[in-house]
Amino acid sequence: MSLSLDPTQLDRYSRHIIMDEVGPEGQQALLDAAVLVVGAGGLGAPVIQYLAAAGVGELGIADDDEVELSNLQRQIIHGDDDVGRPKVESAADFVADLNPDVTVRTHEVRVEPDNVEELIADYDFVVDATDNFRTRYLVNDACTLSGTPFSHGAIYKFEGQVTTFTTEGPCYRCLFPEAPPEGMVADCATTGVLGVLPGTVGCIQATETVKHLLGAGEVLDGRMVFYDAMDMSFEEVEFRPNPDCPVCGDDPIDSVAQVEYAEESCPVNAD
């Protein structure tokens, strides 16, 4: 690795550089890394903010939505003046103001089976900051089949969950083979969500991302953390690879084209 930190960077990242677990080599690794954040909403906002501040050199942001006034209670990288703008544009401007070292690639698209493989191809790590099961399964399947590590986060009212998937452990389908029936889990537009909740969950996702890029510590591979803001409690559940998993098991599918990505269940076509 060639170190090329200039005096400004040595100052900006000084609190990283003095850490034995990071140092100049670790900071250079962050600057050389490319991370795709899928979703620039409640979870994506703190992820984008902290990865940019940490100096992750290239951030891809994929989202096809526009900023709404009701977003501002929790989506902290957007402001009043951004209402009506594409979230990817608002997020890119936020990053540019925060850290000029970071290059942002905006993908103003809905992640679909016909574009997901191309989207993730240029990135070292993916952060699933989405709010629907369809995209979660799509990101899981594409990342797992391509060997791209990723972080998963989800929130509901006062509760959140986080885990990280690498090429060596189980995938999301090992834990949840199919999505729950439509209507069983309501979205935040129906039930509401505590404004600070995605900040906690998103920060954990950003932490997992940075640790993976640094090769430091232990990520939540094979472990899911459940957070309850009402009780201020964390619970950890371990899970193992499923040899019969159609995506990461002994006889996996070849591509996402074999999956029916309906919101109801996202089943894998065994044929």
Short mmCIF file of C-alpha atoms in Angstrom, two decimals:
data_model
loop_
_atom_site.label_atom_id
_atom_site.label_comp_id
_atom_site.label_asym_id
_atom_site.label_seq_id
_atom_site.Cartn_x
_atom_site.Cartn_y
_atom_site.Cartn_z
CA MET A 1 0.00 0.00 0.00
CA SER A 2 1.34 3.40 -0.98
CA LEU A 3 0.84 6.05 1.70
CA SER A 4 -0.05 9.43 0.28
CA LEU A 5 -1.59 11.34 3.18
CA ASP A 6 -1.01 15.08 2.80
CA PRO A 7 -0.62 17.49 5.75
CA THR A 8 -4.32 18.39 5.70
CA GLN A 9 -5.31 14.73 5.82
CA LEU A 10 -2.84 14.04 8.61
CA ASP A 11 -4.63 16.72 10.59
CA ARG A 12 -8.20 15.77 9.59
CA TYR A 13 -7.72 12.09 10.45
CA SER A 14 -5.29 12.59 13.32
CA ARG A 15 -7.53 10.85 15.86
CA HIS A 16 -7.54 7.79 13.63
CA ILE A 17 -3.86 7.91 12.84
CA ILE A 18 -2.75 7.91 16.48
CA MET A 19 -4.71 4.71 17.12
CA ASP A 20 -2.65 1.52 16.92
CA GLU A 21 -5.63 -0.27 15.37
CA VAL A 22 -5.86 2.25 12.52
CA GLY A 23 -2.68 4.27 11.99
CA PRO A 24 -1.71 5.85 8.67
CA GLU A 25 -2.00 2.51 6.86
CA GLY A 26 -5.56 2.02 8.07
CA GLN A 27 -6.56 5.54 7.13
CA GLN A 28 -5.11 5.03 3.68
CA ALA A 29 -7.13 1.82 3.40
CA LEU A 30 -10.28 3.80 4.15
CA LEU A 31 -9.39 6.44 1.57
CA ASP A 32 -8.79 3.70 -1.01
CA ALA A 33 -12.07 1.92 -0.25
CA ALA A 34 -15.37 2.07 -2.14
CA VAL A 35 -18.69 1.50 -0.32
CA LEU A 36 -22.19 1.42 -1.75
CA VAL A 37 -25.02 2.61 0.52
CA VAL A 38 -28.40 1.39 -0.71
CA GLY A 39 -30.92 3.86 0.67
CA ALA A 40 -30.36 7.49 1.66
CA GLY A 41 -33.15 7.67 4.24
CA GLY A 42 -33.28 7.06 7.98
CA LEU A 43 -30.58 4.38 8.14
CA GLY A 44 -28.59 5.59 5.17
CA ALA A 45 -28.26 9.13 6.56
CA PRO A 46 -26.03 8.32 9.58
CA VAL A 47 -24.17 5.69 7.57
CA ILE A 48 -23.34 8.23 4.86
CA GLN A 49 -22.46 10.90 7.41
CA TYR A 50 -20.04 8.77 9.41
CA LEU A 51 -18.42 6.97 6.49
CA ALA A 52 -17.78 10.31 4.83
CA ALA A 53 -16.38 11.78 8.03
CA ALA A 54 -14.14 8.72 8.48
CA GLY A 55 -12.66 9.26 5.04
CA VAL A 56 -14.03 6.37 3.00
CA GLY A 57 -12.73 7.55 -0.34
CA GLU A 58 -15.62 6.57 -2.59
CA LEU A 59 -19.24 6.45 -1.56
CA GLY A 60 -21.92 5.17 -3.89
CA ILE A 61 -25.45 6.20 -2.94
CA ALA A 62 -28.41 4.40 -4.52
CA ASP A 63 -31.92 5.77 -4.00
CA ASP A 64 -34.77 6.74 -6.34
CA ASP A 65 -36.76 8.78 -3.84
CA GLU A 66 -37.13 12.52 -3.20
CA VAL A 67 -36.81 14.31 0.14
CA GLU A 68 -40.14 14.88 1.88
CA LEU A 69 -40.84 17.11 4.87
CA SER A 70 -41.80 14.08 6.98
CA ASN A 71 -38.31 12.64 6.38
CA LEU A 72 -36.56 15.40 8.29
CA GLN A 73 -37.53 14.05 11.73
CA ARG A 74 -34.90 11.32 11.30
CA GLN A 75 -33.02 11.66 7.98
CA ILE A 76 -30.33 13.95 9.29
CA ILE A 77 -28.35 14.65 6.11
CA HIS A 78 -31.34 16.38 4.49
CA GLY A 79 -32.77 19.80 5.38
CA ASP A 80 -35.71 22.08 4.66
CA ASP A 81 -34.14 23.39 1.46
CA ASP A 82 -33.79 19.83 0.15
CA VAL A 83 -37.50 19.02 0.19
CA GLY A 84 -38.46 17.92 -3.32
CA ARG A 85 -34.88 17.17 -4.37
CA PRO A 86 -33.63 13.66 -5.17
CA LYS A 87 -32.16 12.18 -2.02
CA VAL A 88 -28.99 11.17 -3.83
CA GLU A 89 -28.34 14.81 -4.81
CA SER A 90 -29.03 16.10 -1.31
CA ALA A 91 -26.77 13.40 0.15
CA ALA A 92 -23.98 14.18 -2.31
CA ASP A 93 -24.07 17.88 -1.39
CA PHE A 94 -23.96 16.99 2.30
CA VAL A 95 -20.88 14.83 1.79
CA ALA A 96 -19.16 17.50 -0.32
CA ASP A 97 -19.60 20.01 2.52
CA LEU A 98 -18.39 17.53 5.12
CA ASN A 99 -15.29 16.04 3.50
CA PRO A 100 -13.75 16.98 0.13
CA ASP A 101 -11.66 13.80 0.20
CA VAL A 102 -14.74 11.71 -0.57
CA THR A 103 -15.93 11.07 -4.11
CA VAL A 104 -19.68 10.42 -4.35
CA ARG A 105 -21.24 8.35 -7.11
CA THR A 106 -24.98 8.88 -7.24
CA HIS A 107 -27.29 6.17 -8.52
CA GLU A 108 -30.78 7.64 -8.78
CA VAL A 109 -32.40 4.30 -9.47
CA ARG A 110 -34.61 1.75 -7.82
CA VAL A 111 -32.51 -1.33 -7.17
CA GLU A 112 -33.90 -4.08 -9.39
CA PRO A 113 -32.83 -7.58 -10.48
CA ASP A 114 -31.66 -6.20 -13.83
CA ASN A 115 -29.31 -3.58 -12.35
CA VAL A 116 -28.23 -4.82 -8.92
CA GLU A 117 -25.25 -6.85 -10.11
CA GLU A 118 -23.85 -3.90 -12.07
CA LEU A 119 -24.48 -1.56 -9.13
CA ILE A 120 -22.48 -3.56 -6.60
CA ALA A 121 -19.70 -4.66 -8.97
CA ASP A 122 -17.36 -1.71 -8.31
CA TYR A 123 -17.67 -1.65 -4.53
CA ASP A 124 -15.72 -3.36 -1.75
CA PHE A 125 -18.63 -3.34 0.70
CA VAL A 126 -22.37 -2.70 0.57
CA VAL A 127 -24.63 -1.23 3.26
CA ASP A 128 -28.27 -2.30 3.12
CA ALA A 129 -30.10 0.72 4.51
CA THR A 130 -33.41 -0.07 2.83
CA ASP A 131 -36.92 -0.12 4.23
CA ASN A 132 -38.57 -3.01 2.39
CA PHE A 133 -38.14 -6.77 2.25
CA ARG A 134 -37.98 -6.97 -1.52
CA THR A 135 -34.81 -4.89 -1.74
CA ARG A 136 -33.29 -6.56 1.32
CA TYR A 137 -33.55 -9.98 -0.30
CA LEU A 138 -32.31 -8.61 -3.61
CA VAL A 139 -29.24 -7.04 -1.99
CA ASN A 140 -28.58 -10.21 0.02
CA ASP A 141 -28.82 -12.48 -2.98
CA ALA A 142 -26.70 -10.33 -5.28
CA CYS A 143 -24.01 -9.70 -2.67
CA THR A 144 -23.89 -13.32 -1.56
CA LEU A 145 -23.65 -14.67 -5.11
CA SER A 146 -20.91 -12.17 -6.00
CA GLY A 147 -18.97 -12.61 -2.76
CA THR A 148 -19.45 -8.97 -1.71
CA PRO A 149 -19.65 -8.44 2.08
CA PHE A 150 -22.49 -6.26 3.34
CA SER A 151 -24.19 -4.87 6.43
CA HIS A 152 -27.91 -5.24 7.06
CA GLY A 153 -29.99 -2.96 9.26
CA ALA A 154 -33.71 -2.61 9.88
CA ILE A 155 -35.88 -0.51 12.20
CA TYR A 156 -39.45 -0.66 13.52
CA LYS A 157 -41.01 1.87 15.92
CA PHE A 158 -38.60 1.60 18.92
CA GLU A 159 -36.65 -1.46 17.76
CA GLY A 160 -33.78 -2.18 15.41
CA GLN A 161 -31.59 -5.02 14.21
CA VAL A 162 -28.11 -5.17 12.69
CA THR A 163 -25.87 -7.88 11.31
CA THR A 164 -23.00 -8.21 8.86
CA PHE A 165 -22.59 -10.84 6.17
CA THR A 166 -19.20 -11.89 4.85
CA THR A 167 -18.22 -14.54 2.35
CA GLU A 168 -17.44 -16.98 5.16
CA GLY A 169 -20.68 -17.05 7.14
CA PRO A 170 -24.44 -17.39 6.67
CA CYS A 171 -26.57 -15.06 4.57
CA TYR A 172 -29.85 -13.26 5.27
CA ARG A 173 -31.86 -16.15 3.84
CA CYS A 174 -30.28 -18.55 6.34
CA LEU A 175 -32.03 -16.56 9.05
CA PHE A 176 -35.15 -15.49 7.14
CA PRO A 177 -35.74 -17.85 4.18
CA GLU A 178 -38.62 -15.76 2.84
CA ALA A 179 -40.24 -12.42 3.55
CA PRO A 180 -43.30 -12.37 5.82
CA PRO A 181 -46.74 -12.19 4.19
CA GLU A 182 -47.74 -8.79 2.87
CA GLY A 183 -49.20 -6.58 5.60
CA MET A 184 -47.77 -8.55 8.52
CA VAL A 185 -45.02 -5.98 9.13
CA ALA A 186 -46.16 -2.38 8.65
CA ASP A 187 -43.81 0.35 7.45
CA CYS A 188 -42.91 3.52 9.33
CA ALA A 189 -45.45 5.56 7.34
CA THR A 190 -48.14 3.42 8.96
CA THR A 191 -46.76 2.80 12.46
CA GLY A 192 -44.26 5.60 12.92
CA VAL A 193 -40.64 5.38 14.05
CA LEU A 194 -38.69 7.06 16.85
CA GLY A 195 -36.62 9.76 15.17
CA VAL A 196 -33.34 8.90 16.91
CA LEU A 197 -33.66 5.13 16.37
CA PRO A 198 -32.12 4.96 12.88
CA GLY A 199 -29.20 7.01 14.18
CA THR A 200 -28.27 4.26 16.63
CA VAL A 201 -28.76 1.42 14.15
CA GLY A 202 -27.09 3.28 11.28
CA CYS A 203 -24.09 4.12 13.45
CA ILE A 204 -23.64 0.43 14.23
CA GLN A 205 -23.77 -0.31 10.49
CA ALA A 206 -21.16 2.37 9.82
CA THR A 207 -18.99 0.93 12.59
CA GLU A 208 -19.21 -2.54 11.07
CA THR A 209 -18.28 -1.11 7.67
CA VAL A 210 -15.21 0.72 8.96
CA LYS A 211 -14.06 -2.31 10.97
CA HIS A 212 -14.34 -4.53 7.91
CA LEU A 213 -12.38 -2.10 5.75
CA LEU A 214 -9.68 -1.84 8.42
CA GLY A 215 -9.62 -5.58 9.08
CA ALA A 216 -9.96 -4.73 12.78
CA GLY A 217 -12.03 -6.36 15.49
CA GLU A 218 -14.87 -8.81 15.02
CA VAL A 219 -17.86 -8.00 12.82
CA LEU A 220 -21.34 -9.40 13.43
CA ASP A 221 -20.89 -12.34 11.08
CA GLY A 222 -23.29 -15.06 12.21
CA ARG A 223 -24.65 -12.78 14.93
CA MET A 224 -27.61 -10.40 14.88
CA VAL A 225 -27.94 -7.63 17.43
CA PHE A 226 -31.46 -6.55 18.42
CA TYR A 227 -31.81 -3.11 19.97
CA ASP A 228 -34.83 -1.97 22.01
CA ALA A 229 -34.79 1.78 22.60
CA MET A 230 -37.68 1.63 25.07
CA ASP A 231 -35.80 -0.71 27.41
CA MET A 232 -32.37 0.56 26.29
CA SER A 233 -31.32 -3.05 25.85
CA PHE A 234 -29.29 -5.04 23.36
CA GLU A 235 -29.73 -8.75 22.70
CA GLU A 236 -27.51 -10.88 20.51
CA VAL A 237 -28.68 -13.96 18.63
CA GLU A 238 -26.28 -16.33 16.88
CA PHE A 239 -27.23 -18.12 13.67
CA ARG A 240 -25.42 -20.53 11.40
CA PRO A 241 -25.19 -21.19 7.68
CA ASN A 242 -28.01 -23.33 6.35
CA PRO A 243 -26.60 -26.02 4.03
CA ASP A 244 -29.97 -26.07 2.25
CA CYS A 245 -29.99 -22.30 1.71
CA PRO A 246 -30.69 -21.72 -1.99
CA VAL A 247 -28.31 -18.74 -2.12
CA CYS A 248 -25.29 -19.70 0.02
CA GLY A 249 -25.85 -23.41 0.68
CA ASP A 250 -24.42 -26.54 -0.91
CA ASP A 251 -26.37 -26.15 -4.14
CA PRO A 252 -26.87 -22.41 -4.69
CA ILE A 253 -28.67 -20.67 -7.52
CA ASP A 254 -26.63 -19.05 -10.28
CA SER A 255 -28.17 -15.58 -10.40
CA VAL A 256 -30.88 -13.31 -9.06
CA ALA A 257 -32.85 -14.07 -12.22
CA GLN A 258 -33.98 -17.28 -10.50
CA VAL A 259 -35.75 -15.38 -7.73
CA GLU A 260 -39.25 -13.94 -7.83
CA TYR A 261 -38.81 -10.61 -6.07
CA ALA A 262 -42.40 -10.00 -5.05
CA GLU A 263 -42.98 -8.00 -1.87
CA GLU A 264 -44.97 -10.87 -0.40
CA SER A 265 -42.28 -13.52 -0.02
CA CYS A 266 -39.32 -13.20 -2.45
CA PRO A 267 -39.17 -16.99 -2.94
CA VAL A 268 -36.35 -18.72 -4.76
CA ASN A 269 -37.41 -20.73 -7.78
CA ALA A 270 -35.94 -24.14 -7.08
CA ASP A 271 -36.34 -25.09 -10.72
#
